[in-house]
Amino acid sequence: MLTDIVKPAEAKLQYPFPKPPISGEVIEVRPGLLWLRLPLPFQLNHVNIYLIKDGDGWAIIDTGISTSEARAEWESYFAGALAGLKIRKILVTHFHPDHIGLAGWLCDRFQAPLLTSLSSYMSCRVMSLDPRAFERNRLFYKSHGMDDDAAGIVSTQGHEYLQQVDPLPDTFLRLVMGDALTLGGKTFRVITGNGHVAEQVMLYCEAEKILLAADQVLEHISPNVSVWAGEPDGDPLGHYLRSLRMFINEMPDDVLVLPGHMRPFYGLHARSQELIAHHETRCGIILDACQDADRSVAELVPLLFPRALNPHQMGFAFAETLAHANRLVRRGELDMLSKEERFLFRLARPRSQPHA
């Protein structure tokens, strides 16, 4: 996983729980709402898990990645802080392994249904089943300027974490934007956001002013926003910026944001504005780089990510750089052209002037 640090203006955000839960510990965010963490084998080394009271039991929100360490952590919770709790539902916000990896294991263990979006369920089921994935990814990276050796490495090692998911249940309950879930006598409205993934599920309780925001908005980092081989001309950054504007325009600013990583915070509007500004700055870097020459994505990556990247990180950096370039194409500020079987980005000419 690759994360992009976007430090918040500390005065604008407030942290009601400045210290996150340590291993084996559960923090009660509100009555009937618990917070714990599970370990991840990435630079971002944890994922937040929430439990919401559900009648005489509980609903688990997200599950952690399928590793022996994460399973052992769950076992210690079920023998300790969560001992005796009845688990009634497993709700997954999106298909990334750190959120859906142990969903099948937990559903089977507690005979509990899986709740998630159609996009998350189907993406997870399809992800490891396509025998053409390696070659398609390799050609995708090569077409945007990556050399053949690097493309081969990134196409395999760079995405192996996607396989760290247990088999999902054969059935699930679909969550759709606008749905209402009643948990613990409280109504949570389902909100779906795009950009980080399609149809990322968030839960908003108006009465309690709580937003379980998954990875859509985080306190210290920007979630990865990427273009992938199956949708090479997609505009996930446009979708993501739209979701941030939705937070500003349609959500109250005094909600308690419970994110998928890092700490809960107050300051949804300020943080959304910071993330918008961050991505606009990166778009500006790309436009500046294209002032004097046509550029491939491979040439633009070091400008947005000027640090050493392993193959795992390079795949994400490459895909996020393309997301910014595609956004600029959609806005009419760049053109994409094909040259010698590779795609390049060029400053857009006025429509009355033909390209050279």
mmCIF file of C-alpha atoms in Angstrom:
data_model
loop_
_atom_site.group_PDB
_atom_site.id
_atom_site.type_symbol
_atom_site.label_atom_id
_atom_site.label_comp_id
_atom_site.label_asym_id
_atom_site.label_seq_id
_atom_site.Cartn_x
_atom_site.Cartn_y
_atom_site.Cartn_z
ATOM 1 C CA MET A 1 0.000 0.000 0.000
ATOM 2 C CA LEU A 2 1.230 3.483 -0.847
ATOM 3 C CA THR A 3 0.079 6.460 1.177
ATOM 4 C CA ASP A 4 0.661 10.124 0.516
ATOM 5 C CA ILE A 5 1.272 12.274 3.571
ATOM 6 C CA VAL A 6 -0.925 15.359 3.698
ATOM 7 C CA LYS A 7 -0.381 16.815 7.137
ATOM 8 C CA PRO A 8 -3.437 18.546 8.559
ATOM 9 C CA ALA A 9 -3.403 22.033 9.997
ATOM 10 C CA GLU A 10 -3.444 20.864 13.590
ATOM 11 C CA ALA A 11 -5.502 23.828 14.788
ATOM 12 C CA LYS A 12 -8.305 22.866 12.409
ATOM 13 C CA LEU A 13 -8.688 19.252 13.553
ATOM 14 C CA GLN A 14 -9.553 17.981 17.002
ATOM 15 C CA TYR A 15 -8.773 14.477 18.240
ATOM 16 C CA PRO A 16 -11.073 13.223 21.009
ATOM 17 C CA PHE A 17 -8.955 10.056 21.316
ATOM 18 C CA PRO A 18 -5.336 11.230 20.902
ATOM 19 C CA LYS A 19 -3.928 7.775 21.687
ATOM 20 C CA PRO A 20 -5.213 4.854 19.571
ATOM 21 C CA PRO A 21 -5.956 1.461 21.124
ATOM 22 C CA ILE A 22 -2.961 -0.790 21.642
ATOM 23 C CA SER A 23 -2.989 -4.515 20.876
ATOM 24 C CA GLY A 24 -5.741 -6.254 22.832
ATOM 25 C CA GLU A 25 -7.360 -2.985 23.895
ATOM 26 C CA VAL A 26 -10.815 -1.715 22.930
ATOM 27 C CA ILE A 27 -11.858 1.928 23.188
ATOM 28 C CA GLU A 28 -15.512 2.793 23.702
ATOM 29 C CA VAL A 29 -16.117 5.681 21.302
ATOM 30 C CA ARG A 30 -19.746 6.006 22.338
ATOM 31 C CA PRO A 31 -22.059 3.628 24.216
ATOM 32 C CA GLY A 32 -22.554 0.688 21.869
ATOM 33 C CA LEU A 33 -19.667 1.709 19.568
ATOM 34 C CA LEU A 34 -16.202 0.168 20.009
ATOM 35 C CA TRP A 35 -12.851 0.788 18.290
ATOM 36 C CA LEU A 36 -9.879 -1.555 17.977
ATOM 37 C CA ARG A 37 -6.923 -1.974 15.643
ATOM 38 C CA LEU A 38 -5.401 -4.871 13.719
ATOM 39 C CA PRO A 39 -1.837 -5.066 12.336
ATOM 40 C CA LEU A 40 -0.949 -4.735 8.650
ATOM 41 C CA PRO A 41 2.306 -5.856 6.962
ATOM 42 C CA PHE A 42 2.654 -2.543 5.096
ATOM 43 C CA GLN A 43 4.112 0.908 5.655
ATOM 44 C CA LEU A 44 0.640 1.807 6.914
ATOM 45 C CA ASN A 45 0.811 -0.770 9.688
ATOM 46 C CA HIS A 46 -2.732 -0.879 11.032
ATOM 47 C CA VAL A 47 -6.406 -0.844 10.114
ATOM 48 C CA ASN A 48 -9.226 0.407 12.317
ATOM 49 C CA ILE A 49 -12.051 -1.986 13.193
ATOM 50 C CA TYR A 50 -15.338 -0.810 14.675
ATOM 51 C CA LEU A 51 -18.104 -2.754 16.392
ATOM 52 C CA ILE A 52 -21.660 -1.422 16.691
ATOM 53 C CA LYS A 53 -24.250 -2.839 19.074
ATOM 54 C CA ASP A 54 -26.889 -4.766 17.130
ATOM 55 C CA GLY A 55 -29.763 -5.983 19.295
ATOM 56 C CA ASP A 56 -28.386 -8.659 21.593
ATOM 57 C CA GLY A 57 -25.207 -8.848 19.498
ATOM 58 C CA TRP A 58 -22.750 -6.745 17.535
ATOM 59 C CA ALA A 59 -21.900 -5.838 13.949
ATOM 60 C CA ILE A 60 -18.214 -5.805 12.964
ATOM 61 C CA ILE A 61 -17.188 -3.040 10.542
ATOM 62 C CA ASP A 62 -14.192 -4.214 8.436
ATOM 63 C CA THR A 63 -12.063 -7.242 9.171
ATOM 64 C CA GLY A 64 -8.319 -6.848 8.600
ATOM 65 C CA ILE A 65 -6.079 -8.664 6.161
ATOM 66 C CA SER A 66 -5.777 -12.442 5.924
ATOM 67 C CA THR A 67 -2.493 -13.061 7.721
ATOM 68 C CA SER A 68 -1.633 -15.337 10.617
ATOM 69 C CA GLU A 69 -0.786 -12.270 12.704
ATOM 70 C CA ALA A 70 -4.203 -10.686 12.121
ATOM 71 C CA ARG A 71 -5.992 -13.968 12.890
ATOM 72 C CA ALA A 72 -4.027 -14.315 16.114
ATOM 73 C CA GLU A 73 -4.969 -10.772 17.059
ATOM 74 C CA TRP A 74 -8.664 -11.532 16.507
ATOM 75 C CA GLU A 75 -8.348 -14.698 18.593
ATOM 76 C CA SER A 76 -6.827 -12.709 21.457
ATOM 77 C CA TYR A 77 -9.739 -10.256 21.292
ATOM 78 C CA PHE A 78 -12.351 -13.037 21.264
ATOM 79 C CA ALA A 79 -10.650 -14.556 24.309
ATOM 80 C CA GLY A 80 -10.214 -11.190 25.983
ATOM 81 C CA ALA A 81 -11.876 -7.808 25.459
ATOM 82 C CA LEU A 82 -14.596 -9.206 23.160
ATOM 83 C CA ALA A 83 -15.148 -12.513 24.983
ATOM 84 C CA GLY A 84 -18.759 -13.638 24.944
ATOM 85 C CA LEU A 85 -19.979 -11.105 22.383
ATOM 86 C CA LYS A 86 -22.435 -12.395 19.803
ATOM 87 C CA ILE A 87 -21.446 -11.285 16.309
ATOM 88 C CA ARG A 88 -24.561 -10.782 14.177
ATOM 89 C CA LYS A 89 -23.230 -9.050 11.039
ATOM 90 C CA ILE A 90 -19.956 -8.512 9.171
ATOM 91 C CA LEU A 91 -19.997 -5.232 7.252
ATOM 92 C CA VAL A 92 -17.171 -4.468 4.814
ATOM 93 C CA THR A 93 -16.568 -0.932 3.553
ATOM 94 C CA HIS A 94 -14.558 -1.896 0.454
ATOM 95 C CA PHE A 95 -12.662 -4.704 -1.240
ATOM 96 C CA HIS A 96 -9.078 -3.839 -0.306
ATOM 97 C CA PRO A 97 -7.505 -6.737 1.618
ATOM 98 C CA ASP A 98 -6.963 -4.797 4.830
ATOM 99 C CA HIS A 99 -10.734 -4.291 5.015
ATOM 100 C CA ILE A 100 -12.199 -7.464 3.451
ATOM 101 C CA GLY A 101 -9.389 -9.989 3.937
ATOM 102 C CA LEU A 102 -10.886 -11.884 6.878
ATOM 103 C CA ALA A 103 -14.551 -11.325 6.055
ATOM 104 C CA GLY A 104 -15.065 -14.906 4.891
ATOM 105 C CA TRP A 105 -13.331 -16.277 7.983
ATOM 106 C CA LEU A 106 -15.433 -14.177 10.347
ATOM 107 C CA CYS A 107 -18.697 -14.898 8.522
ATOM 108 C CA ASP A 108 -18.000 -18.620 8.743
ATOM 109 C CA ARG A 109 -16.893 -18.467 12.365
ATOM 110 C CA PHE A 110 -20.031 -16.686 13.565
ATOM 111 C CA GLN A 111 -22.457 -17.829 10.858
ATOM 112 C CA ALA A 112 -23.037 -14.132 10.231
ATOM 113 C CA PRO A 113 -24.099 -12.503 6.940
ATOM 114 C CA LEU A 114 -21.808 -10.300 4.901
ATOM 115 C CA LEU A 115 -22.987 -6.766 4.117
ATOM 116 C CA THR A 116 -21.175 -4.691 1.500
ATOM 117 C CA SER A 117 -21.603 -2.956 -1.854
ATOM 118 C CA LEU A 118 -21.983 -4.866 -5.111
ATOM 119 C CA SER A 119 -18.750 -3.322 -6.410
ATOM 120 C CA SER A 120 -16.794 -4.514 -3.381
ATOM 121 C CA TYR A 121 -18.184 -8.036 -3.430
ATOM 122 C CA MET A 122 -17.748 -8.568 -7.158
ATOM 123 C CA SER A 123 -14.322 -6.883 -7.324
ATOM 124 C CA CYS A 124 -13.034 -9.176 -4.601
ATOM 125 C CA ARG A 125 -14.480 -12.292 -6.233
ATOM 126 C CA VAL A 126 -13.068 -11.438 -9.660
ATOM 127 C CA MET A 127 -9.686 -10.011 -8.612
ATOM 128 C CA SER A 128 -7.768 -13.284 -8.377
ATOM 129 C CA LEU A 129 -9.736 -15.251 -10.970
ATOM 130 C CA ASP A 130 -8.698 -13.524 -14.206
ATOM 131 C CA PRO A 131 -5.854 -15.486 -15.880
ATOM 132 C CA ARG A 132 -5.151 -12.542 -18.207
ATOM 133 C CA ALA A 133 -4.403 -10.125 -15.371
ATOM 134 C CA PHE A 134 -0.594 -10.369 -15.438
ATOM 135 C CA GLU A 135 -0.196 -9.770 -19.173
ATOM 136 C CA ARG A 136 -2.848 -7.038 -19.238
ATOM 137 C CA ASN A 137 -1.131 -5.206 -16.379
ATOM 138 C CA ARG A 138 2.305 -5.572 -17.950
ATOM 139 C CA LEU A 139 1.127 -4.075 -21.252
ATOM 140 C CA PHE A 140 -0.709 -1.326 -19.385
ATOM 141 C CA TYR A 141 2.433 -0.199 -17.552
ATOM 142 C CA LYS A 142 4.573 -0.475 -20.695
ATOM 143 C CA SER A 143 2.117 1.627 -22.695
ATOM 144 C CA HIS A 144 2.688 4.495 -20.270
ATOM 145 C CA GLY A 145 6.469 4.435 -20.422
ATOM 146 C CA MET A 146 7.630 1.832 -17.904
ATOM 147 C CA ASP A 147 10.448 -0.381 -19.175
ATOM 148 C CA ASP A 148 9.690 -4.051 -19.753
ATOM 149 C CA ASP A 149 11.624 -5.411 -16.757
ATOM 150 C CA ALA A 150 10.029 -2.979 -14.312
ATOM 151 C CA ALA A 151 6.584 -3.608 -15.789
ATOM 152 C CA GLY A 152 7.013 -7.343 -15.301
ATOM 153 C CA ILE A 153 8.056 -6.897 -11.665
ATOM 154 C CA VAL A 154 5.289 -4.453 -10.801
ATOM 155 C CA SER A 155 2.662 -6.636 -12.483
ATOM 156 C CA THR A 156 3.473 -9.514 -10.142
ATOM 157 C CA GLN A 157 5.100 -8.388 -6.898
ATOM 158 C CA GLY A 158 3.401 -5.025 -6.807
ATOM 159 C CA HIS A 159 -0.103 -6.456 -6.392
ATOM 160 C CA GLU A 160 0.422 -9.689 -4.501
ATOM 161 C CA TYR A 161 -1.281 -8.204 -1.462
ATOM 162 C CA LEU A 162 -4.570 -8.371 -3.396
ATOM 163 C CA GLN A 163 -4.502 -12.131 -2.894
ATOM 164 C CA GLN A 164 -4.419 -11.815 0.898
ATOM 165 C CA VAL A 165 -8.155 -12.358 1.114
ATOM 166 C CA ASP A 166 -10.036 -15.419 2.349
ATOM 167 C CA PRO A 167 -12.810 -16.800 0.115
ATOM 168 C CA LEU A 168 -15.977 -14.789 0.533
ATOM 169 C CA PRO A 169 -19.368 -16.277 1.400
ATOM 170 C CA ASP A 170 -21.407 -17.382 -1.608
ATOM 171 C CA THR A 171 -24.080 -14.822 -0.743
ATOM 172 C CA PHE A 172 -24.132 -11.281 0.634
ATOM 173 C CA LEU A 173 -26.527 -8.440 1.449
ATOM 174 C CA ARG A 174 -26.029 -5.509 -0.882
ATOM 175 C CA LEU A 175 -25.694 -2.006 0.575
ATOM 176 C CA VAL A 176 -26.711 0.888 -1.680
ATOM 177 C CA MET A 177 -26.447 4.670 -1.345
ATOM 178 C CA GLY A 178 -29.436 5.902 0.651
ATOM 179 C CA ASP A 179 -30.112 2.632 2.477
ATOM 180 C CA ALA A 180 -30.858 2.870 6.193
ATOM 181 C CA LEU A 181 -29.462 0.385 8.708
ATOM 182 C CA THR A 182 -30.846 0.174 12.225
ATOM 183 C CA LEU A 183 -28.127 -0.884 14.652
ATOM 184 C CA GLY A 184 -28.527 -0.651 18.391
ATOM 185 C CA GLY A 185 -31.685 1.385 18.037
ATOM 186 C CA LYS A 186 -29.853 3.984 15.938
ATOM 187 C CA THR A 187 -30.355 4.662 12.251
ATOM 188 C CA PHE A 188 -27.245 4.746 10.054
ATOM 189 C CA ARG A 189 -27.626 6.062 6.509
ATOM 190 C CA VAL A 190 -25.493 4.315 3.893
ATOM 191 C CA ILE A 191 -23.331 6.726 1.902
ATOM 192 C CA THR A 192 -21.115 5.473 -0.905
ATOM 193 C CA GLY A 193 -18.044 7.313 -2.121
ATOM 194 C CA ASN A 194 -15.831 6.785 -5.146
ATOM 195 C CA GLY A 195 -12.255 7.474 -6.139
ATOM 196 C CA HIS A 196 -10.327 5.332 -3.665
ATOM 197 C CA VAL A 197 -12.537 2.470 -4.832
ATOM 198 C CA ALA A 198 -15.967 2.258 -6.415
ATOM 199 C CA GLU A 199 -18.883 2.380 -3.980
ATOM 200 C CA GLN A 200 -16.914 2.569 -0.762
ATOM 201 C CA VAL A 201 -19.478 2.162 1.998
ATOM 202 C CA MET A 202 -19.712 4.767 4.758
ATOM 203 C CA LEU A 203 -22.255 4.969 7.576
ATOM 204 C CA TYR A 204 -23.691 8.245 8.858
ATOM 205 C CA CYS A 205 -25.761 8.515 12.024
ATOM 206 C CA GLU A 206 -27.377 11.945 12.021
ATOM 207 C CA ALA A 207 -28.743 11.649 15.551
ATOM 208 C CA GLU A 208 -25.304 10.866 17.006
ATOM 209 C CA LYS A 209 -23.343 13.003 14.510
ATOM 210 C CA ILE A 210 -21.046 10.102 13.653
ATOM 211 C CA LEU A 211 -19.532 9.292 10.251
ATOM 212 C CA LEU A 212 -17.792 5.952 9.746
ATOM 213 C CA ALA A 213 -15.756 7.210 6.806
ATOM 214 C CA ALA A 214 -13.673 4.144 5.865
ATOM 215 C CA ASP A 215 -10.700 5.341 3.746
ATOM 216 C CA GLN A 216 -12.496 8.235 2.074
ATOM 217 C CA VAL A 217 -11.045 10.874 4.407
ATOM 218 C CA LEU A 218 -8.136 10.294 6.788
ATOM 219 C CA GLU A 219 -6.448 12.585 9.277
ATOM 220 C CA HIS A 220 -2.827 12.431 8.174
ATOM 221 C CA ILE A 221 -2.643 10.837 4.731
ATOM 222 C CA SER A 222 -4.410 10.931 1.395
ATOM 223 C CA PRO A 223 -5.973 7.613 0.353
ATOM 224 C CA ASN A 224 -4.628 6.160 -2.853
ATOM 225 C CA VAL A 225 -6.612 7.209 -5.945
ATOM 226 C CA SER A 226 -5.622 5.083 -8.914
ATOM 227 C CA VAL A 227 -6.342 4.200 -12.525
ATOM 228 C CA TRP A 228 -6.040 0.490 -13.286
ATOM 229 C CA ALA A 229 -5.654 -1.522 -16.473
ATOM 230 C CA GLY A 230 -9.315 -2.493 -16.709
ATOM 231 C CA GLU A 231 -10.393 1.161 -16.971
ATOM 232 C CA PRO A 232 -7.349 2.967 -18.415
ATOM 233 C CA ASP A 233 -9.229 6.164 -19.264
ATOM 234 C CA GLY A 234 -11.097 6.340 -15.971
ATOM 235 C CA ASP A 235 -11.359 9.461 -13.828
ATOM 236 C CA PRO A 236 -11.170 8.260 -10.206
ATOM 237 C CA LEU A 237 -9.647 11.536 -9.066
ATOM 238 C CA GLY A 238 -12.672 13.402 -10.394
ATOM 239 C CA HIS A 239 -14.914 10.986 -8.485
ATOM 240 C CA TYR A 240 -12.846 11.429 -5.334
ATOM 241 C CA LEU A 241 -12.868 15.234 -5.461
ATOM 242 C CA ARG A 242 -16.625 15.109 -5.949
ATOM 243 C CA SER A 243 -16.976 13.041 -2.762
ATOM 244 C CA LEU A 244 -14.911 15.571 -0.815
ATOM 245 C CA ARG A 245 -17.116 18.404 -2.057
ATOM 246 C CA MET A 246 -20.126 16.344 -0.981
ATOM 247 C CA PHE A 247 -18.720 16.230 2.549
ATOM 248 C CA ILE A 248 -18.336 20.006 2.547
ATOM 249 C CA ASN A 249 -21.701 20.820 1.006
ATOM 250 C CA GLU A 250 -23.974 18.148 2.447
ATOM 251 C CA MET A 251 -22.493 16.953 5.754
ATOM 252 C CA PRO A 252 -22.322 18.944 9.004
ATOM 253 C CA ASP A 253 -18.833 19.967 10.037
ATOM 254 C CA ASP A 254 -19.220 18.829 13.628
ATOM 255 C CA VAL A 255 -19.537 15.104 12.907
ATOM 256 C CA LEU A 256 -17.106 12.739 14.581
ATOM 257 C CA VAL A 257 -15.168 11.125 11.728
ATOM 258 C CA LEU A 258 -14.239 7.487 12.366
ATOM 259 C CA PRO A 259 -11.739 6.608 9.622
ATOM 260 C CA GLY A 260 -10.345 3.298 8.422
ATOM 261 C CA HIS A 261 -6.827 4.295 9.500
ATOM 262 C CA MET A 262 -5.253 6.796 11.894
ATOM 263 C CA ARG A 263 -7.307 8.555 14.595
ATOM 264 C CA PRO A 264 -10.926 9.741 14.820
ATOM 265 C CA PHE A 265 -11.256 13.491 14.459
ATOM 266 C CA TYR A 266 -13.505 16.519 14.245
ATOM 267 C CA GLY A 267 -13.003 18.891 11.307
ATOM 268 C CA LEU A 268 -14.488 17.154 8.278
ATOM 269 C CA HIS A 269 -14.789 20.290 6.148
ATOM 270 C CA ALA A 270 -11.265 21.536 6.828
ATOM 271 C CA ARG A 271 -9.755 18.141 6.125
ATOM 272 C CA SER A 272 -11.741 17.751 2.910
ATOM 273 C CA GLN A 273 -10.541 21.159 1.740
ATOM 274 C CA GLU A 274 -6.925 20.233 2.534
ATOM 275 C CA LEU A 275 -7.191 17.062 0.467
ATOM 276 C CA ILE A 276 -8.737 18.935 -2.464
ATOM 277 C CA ALA A 277 -5.894 21.468 -2.353
ATOM 278 C CA HIS A 278 -3.326 18.659 -2.195
ATOM 279 C CA HIS A 279 -4.586 17.030 -5.376
ATOM 280 C CA GLU A 280 -4.869 20.361 -7.185
ATOM 281 C CA THR A 281 -1.226 21.028 -6.324
ATOM 282 C CA ARG A 282 -0.237 17.700 -7.836
ATOM 283 C CA CYS A 283 -2.185 18.500 -10.970
ATOM 284 C CA GLY A 284 -0.219 21.737 -11.154
ATOM 285 C CA ILE A 285 3.080 19.833 -10.935
ATOM 286 C CA ILE A 286 2.080 17.720 -13.932
ATOM 287 C CA LEU A 287 1.025 20.760 -15.960
ATOM 288 C CA ASP A 288 4.350 22.465 -15.205
ATOM 289 C CA ALA A 289 6.262 19.354 -16.295
ATOM 290 C CA CYS A 290 4.400 19.278 -19.604
ATOM 291 C CA GLN A 291 5.221 22.899 -20.409
ATOM 292 C CA ASP A 292 8.434 22.045 -22.260
ATOM 293 C CA ALA A 293 7.863 18.459 -23.449
ATOM 294 C CA ASP A 294 5.346 15.657 -23.838
ATOM 295 C CA ARG A 295 5.542 13.368 -20.827
ATOM 296 C CA SER A 296 4.778 9.728 -20.111
ATOM 297 C CA VAL A 297 3.390 8.604 -16.782
ATOM 298 C CA ALA A 298 6.744 6.937 -16.056
ATOM 299 C CA GLU A 299 8.424 10.342 -16.395
ATOM 300 C CA LEU A 300 5.862 12.020 -14.161
ATOM 301 C CA VAL A 301 5.936 9.522 -11.280
ATOM 302 C CA PRO A 302 9.247 10.793 -9.773
ATOM 303 C CA LEU A 303 7.841 14.319 -9.720
ATOM 304 C CA LEU A 304 4.865 13.302 -7.577
ATOM 305 C CA PHE A 305 6.677 10.602 -5.595
ATOM 306 C CA PRO A 306 10.324 11.738 -5.268
ATOM 307 C CA ARG A 307 11.464 8.867 -3.068
ATOM 308 C CA ALA A 308 12.621 5.298 -3.508
ATOM 309 C CA LEU A 309 9.687 2.979 -4.191
ATOM 310 C CA ASN A 310 9.572 -0.791 -3.971
ATOM 311 C CA PRO A 311 7.580 -2.695 -6.642
ATOM 312 C CA HIS A 312 4.523 -2.813 -4.406
ATOM 313 C CA GLN A 313 4.577 0.971 -3.966
ATOM 314 C CA MET A 314 5.511 1.689 -7.591
ATOM 315 C CA GLY A 315 2.299 0.134 -8.888
ATOM 316 C CA PHE A 316 0.248 2.482 -6.737
ATOM 317 C CA ALA A 317 2.393 5.537 -7.490
ATOM 318 C CA PHE A 318 2.136 4.860 -11.218
ATOM 319 C CA ALA A 319 -1.636 4.394 -11.083
ATOM 320 C CA GLU A 320 -2.175 7.513 -8.981
ATOM 321 C CA THR A 321 -0.040 9.631 -11.281
ATOM 322 C CA LEU A 322 -2.155 8.470 -14.205
ATOM 323 C CA ALA A 323 -5.279 9.398 -12.228
ATOM 324 C CA HIS A 324 -4.055 13.005 -12.044
ATOM 325 C CA ALA A 325 -3.133 13.062 -15.729
ATOM 326 C CA ASN A 326 -6.536 11.635 -16.697
ATOM 327 C CA ARG A 327 -8.260 14.286 -14.562
ATOM 328 C CA LEU A 328 -6.389 16.985 -16.501
ATOM 329 C CA VAL A 329 -7.452 15.390 -19.775
ATOM 330 C CA ARG A 330 -11.079 15.466 -18.614
ATOM 331 C CA ARG A 331 -10.696 19.141 -17.723
ATOM 332 C CA GLY A 332 -9.282 19.924 -21.155
ATOM 333 C CA GLU A 333 -5.875 20.958 -19.858
ATOM 334 C CA LEU A 334 -3.936 17.991 -21.257
ATOM 335 C CA ASP A 335 -4.261 15.848 -24.352
ATOM 336 C CA MET A 336 -3.190 12.209 -24.455
ATOM 337 C CA LEU A 337 -1.509 11.043 -27.642
ATOM 338 C CA SER A 338 -0.035 7.765 -28.832
ATOM 339 C CA LYS A 339 3.544 7.741 -30.049
ATOM 340 C CA GLU A 340 5.570 4.620 -30.856
ATOM 341 C CA GLU A 341 3.125 2.374 -28.960
ATOM 342 C CA ARG A 342 3.325 4.554 -25.874
ATOM 343 C CA PHE A 343 0.985 7.164 -24.478
ATOM 344 C CA LEU A 344 2.209 10.665 -23.772
ATOM 345 C CA PHE A 345 0.552 13.690 -22.222
ATOM 346 C CA ARG A 346 0.775 17.114 -23.877
ATOM 347 C CA LEU A 347 -0.539 20.505 -22.934
ATOM 348 C CA ALA A 348 -3.863 20.956 -24.680
ATOM 349 C CA ARG A 349 -3.867 23.299 -27.628
ATOM 350 C CA PRO A 350 -6.781 25.644 -28.233
ATOM 351 C CA ARG A 351 -9.368 23.716 -30.212
ATOM 352 C CA SER A 352 -8.929 26.067 -33.186
ATOM 353 C CA GLN A 353 -5.241 25.082 -33.509
ATOM 354 C CA PRO A 354 -4.372 21.611 -34.803
ATOM 355 C CA HIS A 355 -1.720 19.594 -33.004
ATOM 356 C CA ALA A 356 1.759 19.550 -34.447
#
